[in-house]
Amino acid sequence: MEKLMITGGRPLQGTVSISGAKNSAIALIPAAILAESEVILDNLPLLSDVAVYSEILEELGATVTWEGSQMKIDPSSIKSIPMPNGPVKKLRASYYMMGAMLGRFKEAIIGLPGGCNFEPRPIDQHIKGFEALGATVTNEHGAIHLHAKELHGTKIYLDVSSVGATINIMLAAARAKGATIIENAAKEPEIIDVATLLNSMGAIIKGAGTETIRIEGVSELHGCRHSIIPDRIQAGTYMIAAAATRGNVLIDNVIPKHMEALTAKMQEMGIGIEEYDESIRVLGTPSYEHVDVKALIYPGFATDLQSPMTSLLTQAQGVSVLSDFVYSNRFKHVPELVRMGAKIRVEGRSAIIEGGRLNAAKVKAADLRAGAALVIAGLTVSEGVTEVTGVEYIDRGYDNLVSNLRLLGADVWRQTE
Ligand code: EPU
């Protein structure tokens, strides 16, 4: 078992470069299934979820070449075979196989997704979309069976602005007959990234990034080359870590517009922020104001930064209230932070955080962003060694975390027991 060991108390200093977005990558790779020729993805993050996805495509018969941050996917020999088990079970985002396979083959048998289960995460809106497009969807012994004689365009109103459902419906509708309109669509930057790839493949998608997306179905899509947008959650995590350690860090290869909800909150706390075209500098100060934060759908404060933000707010003076309106109970990091001496209580959808010093402890990451929160907390503690287990979750979303933090001057290392 691997764990992260952290001796904190050192202000992070220097520059960190952000890789491509995980939540884009794991939608763009299955999107390549819809093409008839090679798709090249640049700026790919080196993450375990990406490796699992390349395994899934290879199992289906695609040729995948992955060198550094570039992946070449030749989907021309892909076959429609059932995938009830195996790698699809390891991955939350394996649900994108449903939309992609349905779009290309009008059928799919896929196991229910795995991944970070910090609370029940239904996929009813995905299914509602597939059915509206003309597919029959059944759940047989834990695998979803999808089948359509023909997919036809239609109007779909999402009950919740789901990122996954919006992308999944775009994937299937890209090769449906006629026009599909998604209303109350999610507006996250990753949705624009997927629409950009699909349009480069010959799809006709308009309105991605707004609440109404129109997809004009086409009969065939072709290969293309696409560069993935920077990972705004990884960027936000380093921004928060820089501030929590009272450091001075330039976060490079970011789109500052994607970070607005976080930068506004950090400025409200009294943290120095300098914005450039493709980078943001975070300048820590000796004391921070408490703030209230509401995690909402984009362009609101990202739920994926809610856990790391909890750790930063333990460093503020006074009481902060952090509420999550995307997930009702994403607080698995809280009991672990309490083990480190944090004064936090959870009431419904909110964590009430009283600022104060933390101490080193042995803690466990129960999901990806909870892991990031614990690493940030450990970086603030100068006495003793904080041990974080559950590293496999952290590896799902942060490539080169240890080497990046070490380059910024942190005393962090991996230890295998
Ligand atoms: N929801 C439904 N029904 C559905 C789909 C979603 O009720 O059919 C609810 C969910 O339970 C949740 C809300 O809608 O309360 C939002 O879920 P969404 O579908 O938008 O989330 P997702 O697509 O499953 C992606 C990211 C998550 C991120 C969310 C919200 C991927 C693979 N995952 O999940 O990322 O938290 O959007 O921004 O893209 C992470 O990176 O740590 C992570 C969990």
Short mmCIF file of C-alpha atoms and ligand atoms in Angstrom, two decimals:
data_model
loop_
_atom_site.label_atom_id
_atom_site.label_comp_id
_atom_site.label_asym_id
_atom_site.label_seq_id
_atom_site.Cartn_x
_atom_site.Cartn_y
_atom_site.Cartn_z
CA MET A 1 0.00 0.00 0.00
CA GLU A 2 1.28 3.42 -0.96
CA LYS A 3 0.92 6.55 1.12
CA LEU A 4 1.91 10.18 0.86
CA MET A 5 4.14 11.53 3.61
CA ILE A 6 4.13 15.28 4.17
CA THR A 7 6.20 17.51 6.42
CA GLY A 8 4.50 20.86 5.92
CA GLY A 9 5.07 24.41 7.03
CA ARG A 10 7.05 25.47 3.97
CA PRO A 11 5.54 28.21 1.78
CA LEU A 12 5.20 26.88 -1.80
CA GLN A 13 7.36 28.96 -4.17
CA GLY A 14 7.90 28.81 -7.94
CA THR A 15 5.96 27.82 -11.04
CA VAL A 16 3.71 24.86 -11.72
CA SER A 17 2.39 23.99 -15.17
CA ILE A 18 -1.10 22.53 -15.40
CA SER A 19 -1.83 19.54 -17.63
CA GLY A 20 -4.92 18.87 -19.74
CA ALA A 21 -8.30 18.47 -18.06
CA LYS A 22 -9.14 15.01 -16.73
CA ASN A 23 -12.88 15.52 -17.08
CA SER A 24 -12.40 16.54 -20.73
CA ALA A 25 -9.94 13.74 -21.52
CA ILE A 26 -12.22 10.98 -20.29
CA ALA A 27 -15.02 12.25 -22.54
CA LEU A 28 -12.81 13.01 -25.57
CA ILE A 29 -11.26 9.52 -25.68
CA PRO A 30 -14.64 7.73 -26.03
CA ALA A 31 -15.79 10.47 -28.44
CA ALA A 32 -13.09 9.20 -30.82
CA ILE A 33 -15.16 6.00 -31.23
CA LEU A 34 -17.59 8.04 -33.32
CA ALA A 35 -14.96 8.75 -36.00
CA GLU A 36 -14.06 6.47 -38.91
CA SER A 37 -10.37 7.49 -38.93
CA GLU A 38 -7.54 8.53 -36.58
CA VAL A 39 -8.13 11.07 -33.80
CA ILE A 40 -5.09 12.71 -32.20
CA LEU A 41 -5.47 14.20 -28.72
CA ASP A 42 -2.76 16.56 -27.44
CA ASN A 43 -2.20 17.92 -23.91
CA LEU A 44 -3.50 14.69 -22.38
CA PRO A 45 -2.99 14.31 -18.61
CA LEU A 46 -1.00 11.24 -17.46
CA LEU A 47 -3.65 9.75 -15.19
CA SER A 48 -4.84 6.30 -14.22
CA ASP A 49 -8.36 7.06 -15.55
CA VAL A 50 -6.87 7.87 -18.97
CA ALA A 51 -4.94 4.57 -18.91
CA VAL A 52 -8.15 2.68 -18.09
CA TYR A 53 -9.94 4.36 -20.98
CA SER A 54 -7.21 3.48 -23.45
CA GLU A 55 -7.51 -0.14 -22.22
CA ILE A 56 -11.28 -0.05 -22.87
CA LEU A 57 -10.79 1.18 -26.45
CA GLU A 58 -8.10 -1.41 -27.13
CA GLU A 59 -10.42 -4.18 -25.86
CA LEU A 60 -12.94 -3.03 -28.47
CA GLY A 61 -10.35 -3.31 -31.24
CA ALA A 62 -9.05 0.27 -31.57
CA THR A 63 -5.35 0.95 -32.05
CA VAL A 64 -4.18 3.31 -29.32
CA THR A 65 -0.70 4.86 -29.22
CA TRP A 66 0.01 6.95 -26.14
CA GLU A 67 3.29 8.84 -25.93
CA GLY A 68 3.74 11.50 -23.27
CA SER A 69 0.84 13.90 -23.51
CA GLN A 70 -0.30 12.74 -26.96
CA MET A 71 -2.70 9.91 -27.72
CA LYS A 72 -3.47 8.62 -31.21
CA ILE A 73 -6.67 6.62 -31.49
CA ASP A 74 -7.48 4.73 -34.68
CA PRO A 75 -11.10 3.61 -34.14
CA SER A 76 -11.61 2.18 -37.66
CA SER A 77 -11.48 -1.47 -36.47
CA ILE A 78 -13.64 -1.04 -33.37
CA LYS A 79 -16.31 -3.71 -32.96
CA SER A 80 -19.47 -3.60 -30.92
CA ILE A 81 -18.86 -6.17 -28.18
CA PRO A 82 -20.54 -6.39 -24.76
CA MET A 83 -18.54 -4.80 -21.93
CA PRO A 84 -20.40 -5.76 -18.75
CA ASN A 85 -17.25 -6.08 -16.61
CA GLY A 86 -13.50 -5.39 -16.70
CA PRO A 87 -12.11 -1.86 -16.98
CA VAL A 88 -15.52 -0.17 -17.36
CA LYS A 89 -16.23 -1.10 -13.73
CA LYS A 90 -13.15 0.84 -12.57
CA LEU A 91 -14.27 4.11 -14.00
CA ARG A 92 -17.10 6.52 -13.22
CA ALA A 93 -16.90 8.08 -16.68
CA SER A 94 -17.27 4.74 -18.45
CA TYR A 95 -20.87 5.92 -18.89
CA TYR A 96 -19.59 7.85 -21.95
CA MET A 97 -19.20 4.47 -23.67
CA MET A 98 -23.00 4.33 -23.77
CA GLY A 99 -23.42 7.52 -25.83
CA ALA A 100 -20.38 6.83 -28.02
CA MET A 101 -21.27 3.18 -28.83
CA LEU A 102 -24.93 4.04 -29.33
CA GLY A 103 -23.94 6.82 -31.73
CA ARG A 104 -21.62 4.59 -33.74
CA PHE A 105 -23.29 1.15 -33.58
CA LYS A 106 -26.83 1.90 -32.33
CA GLU A 107 -26.22 -0.68 -29.59
CA ALA A 108 -24.12 -1.24 -26.48
CA ILE A 109 -23.90 -3.47 -23.41
CA ILE A 110 -21.92 -1.70 -20.67
CA GLY A 111 -21.42 -2.45 -16.98
CA LEU A 112 -22.61 0.16 -14.49
CA PRO A 113 -19.87 2.72 -13.82
CA GLY A 114 -17.52 2.60 -10.79
CA GLY A 115 -15.22 5.47 -9.73
CA CYS A 116 -15.44 7.93 -6.82
CA ASN A 117 -18.67 7.09 -5.02
CA PHE A 118 -18.87 9.81 -2.38
CA GLU A 119 -22.67 9.60 -2.67
CA PRO A 120 -25.24 7.91 -4.91
CA ARG A 121 -24.72 9.35 -8.40
CA PRO A 122 -27.71 8.47 -10.59
CA ILE A 123 -27.58 8.40 -14.40
CA ASP A 124 -31.32 8.75 -14.99
CA GLN A 125 -30.86 11.89 -17.12
CA HIS A 126 -28.43 10.06 -19.43
CA ILE A 127 -30.99 7.25 -19.86
CA LYS A 128 -33.83 9.72 -20.40
CA GLY A 129 -31.79 11.32 -23.20
CA PHE A 130 -30.98 8.00 -24.92
CA GLU A 131 -34.64 6.95 -24.75
CA ALA A 132 -35.77 10.28 -26.20
CA LEU A 133 -33.38 9.67 -29.11
CA GLY A 134 -35.17 6.37 -29.79
CA ALA A 135 -33.09 3.83 -27.85
CA THR A 136 -34.45 1.03 -25.68
CA VAL A 137 -32.53 0.94 -22.40
CA THR A 138 -32.71 -1.93 -19.91
CA ASN A 139 -30.71 -2.85 -16.82
CA GLU A 140 -29.96 -6.58 -16.86
CA HIS A 141 -27.91 -8.04 -14.00
CA GLY A 142 -26.01 -4.79 -13.38
CA ALA A 143 -25.25 -4.04 -17.04
CA ILE A 144 -27.02 -1.46 -19.17
CA HIS A 145 -28.30 -2.74 -22.54
CA LEU A 146 -28.92 -0.05 -25.16
CA HIS A 147 -30.39 -0.67 -28.56
CA ALA A 148 -31.94 1.47 -31.31
CA LYS A 149 -33.07 0.68 -34.85
CA GLU A 150 -32.35 4.28 -35.61
CA LEU A 151 -31.50 7.35 -33.50
CA HIS A 152 -33.59 10.38 -34.36
CA GLY A 153 -33.17 14.00 -33.24
CA THR A 154 -35.53 15.37 -30.62
CA LYS A 155 -35.87 17.98 -27.86
CA ILE A 156 -34.59 16.93 -24.42
CA TYR A 157 -35.08 18.98 -21.26
CA LEU A 158 -32.66 17.89 -18.52
CA ASP A 159 -34.19 17.89 -15.01
CA VAL A 160 -30.71 18.68 -13.62
CA SER A 161 -27.90 20.39 -15.57
CA SER A 162 -25.77 17.26 -15.58
CA VAL A 163 -22.29 17.43 -17.13
CA GLY A 164 -22.27 13.69 -17.91
CA ALA A 165 -25.80 13.60 -19.36
CA THR A 166 -25.16 16.67 -21.55
CA ILE A 167 -21.99 15.15 -23.01
CA ASN A 168 -23.47 11.66 -23.37
CA ILE A 169 -26.50 12.98 -25.29
CA MET A 170 -24.20 15.07 -27.54
CA LEU A 171 -22.18 11.92 -28.33
CA ALA A 172 -25.22 9.87 -29.33
CA ALA A 173 -27.00 12.75 -31.11
CA ALA A 174 -23.93 13.66 -33.21
CA ARG A 175 -24.73 10.66 -35.44
CA ALA A 176 -28.53 10.64 -35.09
CA LYS A 177 -30.92 11.55 -37.90
CA GLY A 178 -32.11 15.16 -37.64
CA ALA A 179 -31.65 17.85 -35.00
CA THR A 180 -31.45 17.35 -31.25
CA ILE A 181 -31.92 20.23 -28.84
CA ILE A 182 -30.73 19.87 -25.23
CA GLU A 183 -32.41 22.35 -22.90
CA ASN A 184 -31.10 23.11 -19.39
CA ALA A 185 -27.75 21.74 -20.59
CA ALA A 186 -24.69 21.96 -18.34
CA LYS A 187 -22.33 24.82 -19.26
CA GLU A 188 -18.97 23.55 -17.96
CA PRO A 189 -15.87 24.31 -20.10
CA GLU A 190 -15.38 20.55 -20.61
CA ILE A 191 -18.67 20.48 -22.56
CA ILE A 192 -17.35 23.13 -24.95
CA ASP A 193 -14.16 21.07 -25.31
CA VAL A 194 -16.11 17.95 -26.32
CA ALA A 195 -18.28 19.95 -28.76
CA THR A 196 -15.11 21.47 -30.28
CA LEU A 197 -13.64 18.00 -30.86
CA LEU A 198 -16.89 16.67 -32.34
CA ASN A 199 -17.17 19.71 -34.65
CA SER A 200 -13.57 19.15 -35.80
CA MET A 201 -14.67 15.57 -36.59
CA GLY A 202 -17.44 16.94 -38.83
CA ALA A 203 -20.33 17.24 -36.36
CA ILE A 204 -22.61 20.28 -36.35
CA ILE A 205 -23.05 21.42 -32.74
CA LYS A 206 -24.00 24.95 -31.72
CA GLY A 207 -24.54 26.53 -28.31
CA ALA A 208 -22.15 24.43 -26.19
CA GLY A 209 -21.39 26.50 -23.07
CA THR A 210 -24.97 27.83 -22.95
CA GLU A 211 -28.08 26.15 -21.58
CA THR A 212 -29.38 25.30 -25.07
CA ILE A 213 -27.29 23.06 -27.30
CA ARG A 214 -28.37 22.20 -30.85
CA ILE A 215 -26.90 19.13 -32.53
CA GLU A 216 -27.54 18.54 -36.21
CA GLY A 217 -26.93 14.80 -36.71
CA VAL A 218 -24.58 13.63 -39.48
CA SER A 219 -24.15 10.12 -40.90
CA GLU A 220 -20.35 9.95 -40.61
CA LEU A 221 -17.55 11.59 -38.63
CA HIS A 222 -13.85 11.68 -39.50
CA GLY A 223 -10.56 11.88 -37.60
CA CYS A 224 -8.95 15.15 -36.49
CA ARG A 225 -6.37 16.62 -34.10
CA HIS A 226 -7.42 18.36 -30.89
CA SER A 227 -5.64 19.93 -27.91
CA ILE A 228 -7.34 19.43 -24.53
CA ILE A 229 -8.12 22.49 -22.37
CA PRO A 230 -6.15 22.95 -19.13
CA ASP A 231 -7.50 21.27 -16.00
CA ARG A 232 -9.26 24.01 -14.03
CA ILE A 233 -9.66 21.80 -10.94
CA GLN A 234 -5.98 20.89 -10.84
CA ALA A 235 -5.16 24.60 -11.31
CA GLY A 236 -7.53 25.54 -8.50
CA THR A 237 -6.01 22.92 -6.21
CA TYR A 238 -2.51 24.41 -6.67
CA MET A 239 -3.88 27.92 -6.19
CA ILE A 240 -5.44 26.84 -2.91
CA ALA A 241 -2.27 25.00 -1.83
CA ALA A 242 -0.18 28.11 -2.59
CA ALA A 243 -2.46 30.27 -0.46
CA ALA A 244 -2.78 27.72 2.38
CA THR A 245 1.02 27.62 2.77
CA ARG A 246 1.32 31.43 2.48
CA GLY A 247 3.39 30.86 -0.65
CA ASN A 248 4.01 32.67 -3.93
CA VAL A 249 3.25 30.46 -6.93
CA LEU A 250 2.72 31.10 -10.64
CA ILE A 251 0.16 28.62 -11.96
CA ASP A 252 0.90 28.32 -15.67
CA ASN A 253 -1.16 26.95 -18.59
CA VAL A 254 -4.56 27.94 -17.22
CA ILE A 255 -7.53 29.79 -18.66
CA PRO A 256 -8.06 32.54 -16.02
CA LYS A 257 -11.72 32.94 -17.06
CA HIS A 258 -12.38 29.34 -15.89
CA MET A 259 -11.03 30.25 -12.44
CA GLU A 260 -13.16 33.37 -11.79
CA ALA A 261 -15.37 31.98 -9.00
CA LEU A 262 -12.28 30.79 -7.09
CA THR A 263 -10.15 33.91 -7.67
CA ALA A 264 -13.04 36.12 -6.50
CA LYS A 265 -13.34 34.13 -3.24
CA MET A 266 -9.59 34.12 -2.68
CA GLN A 267 -9.44 37.89 -3.16
CA GLU A 268 -12.31 38.27 -0.70
CA MET A 269 -10.17 36.33 1.80
CA GLY A 270 -7.32 38.82 1.30
CA ILE A 271 -5.13 36.58 -0.87
CA GLY A 272 -3.13 38.33 -3.61
CA ILE A 273 -4.05 37.28 -7.16
CA GLU A 274 -2.35 38.45 -10.35
CA GLU A 275 -3.93 37.37 -13.64
CA TYR A 276 -2.03 37.06 -16.92
CA ASP A 277 -3.15 35.69 -20.33
CA GLU A 278 -2.46 32.04 -19.52
CA SER A 279 -1.31 32.07 -15.92
CA ILE A 280 -2.29 33.21 -12.45
CA ARG A 281 0.02 34.19 -9.59
CA VAL A 282 -1.15 33.50 -6.03
CA LEU A 283 0.49 35.52 -3.27
CA GLY A 284 -0.19 34.35 0.25
CA THR A 285 -0.47 36.83 3.12
CA PRO A 286 -0.09 36.25 6.88
CA SER A 287 -3.79 36.29 7.73
CA TYR A 288 -6.99 35.51 5.86
CA GLU A 289 -10.60 36.64 6.30
CA HIS A 290 -13.34 34.05 6.71
CA VAL A 291 -15.77 33.77 3.76
CA ASP A 292 -18.93 31.88 2.85
CA VAL A 293 -18.75 29.71 -0.27
CA LYS A 294 -21.53 28.05 -2.27
CA ALA A 295 -20.53 25.28 -4.68
CA LEU A 296 -22.82 25.47 -7.71
CA ILE A 297 -22.87 24.42 -11.34
CA TYR A 298 -20.54 26.37 -13.67
CA PRO A 299 -19.85 29.31 -13.69
CA GLY A 300 -20.40 29.05 -9.92
CA PHE A 301 -17.75 27.80 -7.49
CA ALA A 302 -16.79 24.25 -8.58
CA THR A 303 -17.94 21.40 -6.33
CA ASP A 304 -14.64 19.66 -7.16
CA LEU A 305 -12.81 22.48 -5.33
CA GLN A 306 -15.13 22.38 -2.33
CA SER A 307 -12.97 19.84 -0.41
CA PRO A 308 -9.63 21.61 -1.07
CA MET A 309 -11.31 24.92 -0.14
CA THR A 310 -12.35 23.43 3.21
CA SER A 311 -8.66 23.00 4.05
CA LEU A 312 -7.88 26.59 3.07
CA LEU A 313 -10.73 27.90 5.21
CA THR A 314 -9.23 26.20 8.29
CA GLN A 315 -6.44 28.77 7.80
CA ALA A 316 -8.80 31.78 7.87
CA GLN A 317 -9.75 33.77 10.96
CA GLY A 318 -13.28 33.26 12.20
CA VAL A 319 -16.08 31.04 10.98
CA SER A 320 -16.69 30.22 7.30
CA VAL A 321 -19.68 28.36 5.88
CA LEU A 322 -19.08 26.21 2.80
CA SER A 323 -22.19 24.76 1.15
CA ASP A 324 -22.41 22.31 -1.73
CA PHE A 325 -25.52 22.64 -3.92
CA VAL A 326 -24.33 20.11 -6.52
CA TYR A 327 -23.86 17.08 -4.26
CA SER A 328 -25.81 16.74 -1.01
CA ASN A 329 -23.15 14.95 1.02
CA ARG A 330 -19.63 15.36 -0.37
CA PHE A 331 -17.94 15.76 2.99
CA LYS A 332 -15.83 12.62 3.46
CA HIS A 333 -12.77 14.82 3.98
CA VAL A 334 -14.29 16.47 7.05
CA PRO A 335 -13.83 13.67 9.65
CA GLU A 336 -10.22 13.29 8.46
CA LEU A 337 -9.55 17.03 8.79
CA VAL A 338 -11.08 16.86 12.27
CA ARG A 339 -8.48 14.16 13.09
CA MET A 340 -5.91 16.79 12.15
CA GLY A 341 -7.40 19.17 14.71
CA ALA A 342 -9.76 21.13 12.44
CA LYS A 343 -12.91 22.54 14.01
CA ILE A 344 -15.54 21.67 11.42
CA ARG A 345 -19.08 20.41 11.71
CA VAL A 346 -21.38 19.37 8.90
CA GLU A 347 -25.00 20.53 8.94
CA GLY A 348 -27.02 19.30 5.97
CA ARG A 349 -25.35 20.56 2.80
CA SER A 350 -22.94 22.84 4.67
CA ALA A 351 -19.63 22.56 6.50
CA ILE A 352 -19.12 25.14 9.23
CA ILE A 353 -15.42 25.77 9.57
CA GLU A 354 -13.75 27.58 12.44
CA GLY A 355 -10.22 28.70 11.61
CA GLY A 356 -7.32 27.34 13.67
CA ARG A 357 -4.06 25.41 13.60
CA LEU A 358 -3.91 21.83 12.32
CA ASN A 359 -1.66 19.04 13.52
CA ALA A 360 -0.05 16.06 11.76
CA ALA A 361 -2.05 12.83 11.74
CA LYS A 362 -2.60 9.60 9.83
CA VAL A 363 -5.54 10.22 7.51
CA LYS A 364 -7.30 8.43 4.67
CA ALA A 365 -8.47 9.86 1.35
CA ALA A 366 -11.91 8.42 0.63
CA ASP A 367 -12.16 10.03 -2.82
CA LEU A 368 -10.10 12.10 -5.23
CA ARG A 369 -10.85 15.64 -4.04
CA ALA A 370 -10.96 14.58 -0.39
CA GLY A 371 -7.38 13.39 -0.99
CA ALA A 372 -6.39 16.80 -2.39
CA ALA A 373 -7.89 18.45 0.69
CA LEU A 374 -5.83 16.26 3.03
CA VAL A 375 -2.59 16.94 1.12
CA ILE A 376 -3.22 20.70 1.35
CA ALA A 377 -3.96 20.38 5.07
CA GLY A 378 -0.73 18.40 5.55
CA LEU A 379 1.24 21.11 3.74
CA THR A 380 0.20 23.64 6.40
CA VAL A 381 1.49 21.57 9.35
CA SER A 382 5.15 22.14 10.24
CA GLU A 383 5.54 19.75 13.16
CA GLY A 384 5.41 16.01 12.57
CA VAL A 385 4.61 14.00 9.46
CA THR A 386 1.12 13.77 7.97
CA GLU A 387 0.44 10.39 6.34
CA VAL A 388 -2.24 10.22 3.66
CA THR A 389 -3.46 6.82 2.46
CA GLY A 390 -5.90 6.25 -0.41
CA VAL A 391 -3.27 7.54 -2.85
CA GLU A 392 -4.94 5.59 -5.69
CA TYR A 393 -7.82 8.08 -5.56
CA ILE A 394 -5.47 11.07 -5.75
CA ASP A 395 -3.67 9.52 -8.75
CA ARG A 396 -6.97 9.54 -10.64
CA GLY A 397 -6.92 13.33 -10.91
CA TYR A 398 -3.46 14.79 -10.26
CA ASP A 399 -0.57 13.78 -12.49
CA ASN A 400 2.94 14.36 -11.11
CA LEU A 401 1.51 15.68 -7.85
CA VAL A 402 4.52 14.74 -5.72
CA SER A 403 7.14 15.98 -8.19
CA ASN A 404 5.20 19.22 -8.79
CA LEU A 405 4.91 19.90 -5.05
CA ARG A 406 8.58 19.06 -4.51
CA LEU A 407 9.54 21.52 -7.29
CA LEU A 408 7.57 24.13 -5.37
CA GLY A 409 9.68 23.36 -2.29
CA ALA A 410 7.34 21.03 -0.38
CA ASP A 411 8.70 18.14 1.66
CA VAL A 412 6.44 15.39 0.26
CA TRP A 413 7.26 11.83 -0.68
CA ARG A 414 5.61 8.52 -1.49
CA GLN A 415 6.19 5.57 0.80
CA THR A 416 5.28 1.97 0.09
CA GLU A 417 4.47 -0.29 2.99
N1 EPU B 1 -27.53 13.84 -11.45
C1 EPU B 1 -28.76 13.24 -11.47
N2 EPU B 1 -29.09 12.43 -12.53
C2 EPU B 1 -28.24 12.22 -13.55
C3 EPU B 1 -26.96 12.84 -13.54
C4 EPU B 1 -26.64 13.64 -12.46
O1 EPU B 1 -29.57 13.42 -10.55
O2 EPU B 1 -28.59 11.48 -14.49
C5 EPU B 1 -27.16 14.73 -10.33
C6 EPU B 1 -25.97 14.19 -9.55
O3 EPU B 1 -26.35 13.28 -8.55
C7 EPU B 1 -25.36 15.45 -8.99
C8 EPU B 1 -25.65 16.49 -10.08
O4 EPU B 1 -26.71 15.95 -10.85
O5 EPU B 1 -26.01 15.82 -7.82
C9 EPU B 1 -24.48 16.82 -10.98
O6 EPU B 1 -23.94 15.64 -11.54
P1 EPU B 1 -23.24 15.60 -12.97
O7 EPU B 1 -23.95 14.63 -13.82
O8 EPU B 1 -23.08 17.00 -13.47
O9 EPU B 1 -21.85 15.01 -12.59
P2 EPU B 1 -21.01 13.97 -13.40
O10 EPU B 1 -21.12 14.25 -14.87
O11 EPU B 1 -21.26 12.60 -12.95
C10 EPU B 1 -18.85 15.45 -13.53
C11 EPU B 1 -17.44 15.27 -13.08
C12 EPU B 1 -17.36 15.37 -11.57
C13 EPU B 1 -17.96 16.71 -11.12
C14 EPU B 1 -19.36 16.89 -11.70
C15 EPU B 1 -19.97 18.25 -11.40
C16 EPU B 1 -16.62 13.71 -14.73
C17 EPU B 1 -16.19 12.34 -15.04
N3 EPU B 1 -16.96 13.94 -13.48
O12 EPU B 1 -19.56 14.36 -12.93
O13 EPU B 1 -15.99 15.33 -11.24
O14 EPU B 1 -18.02 16.74 -9.73
O15 EPU B 1 -19.35 16.72 -13.13
O16 EPU B 1 -19.18 19.28 -11.92
O17 EPU B 1 -16.61 14.58 -15.59
C18 EPU B 1 -14.12 14.94 -9.89
O18 EPU B 1 -13.42 15.30 -10.85
O19 EPU B 1 -13.66 14.78 -8.73
C19 EPU B 1 -15.55 14.71 -10.09
C20 EPU B 1 -16.29 14.03 -9.26
#
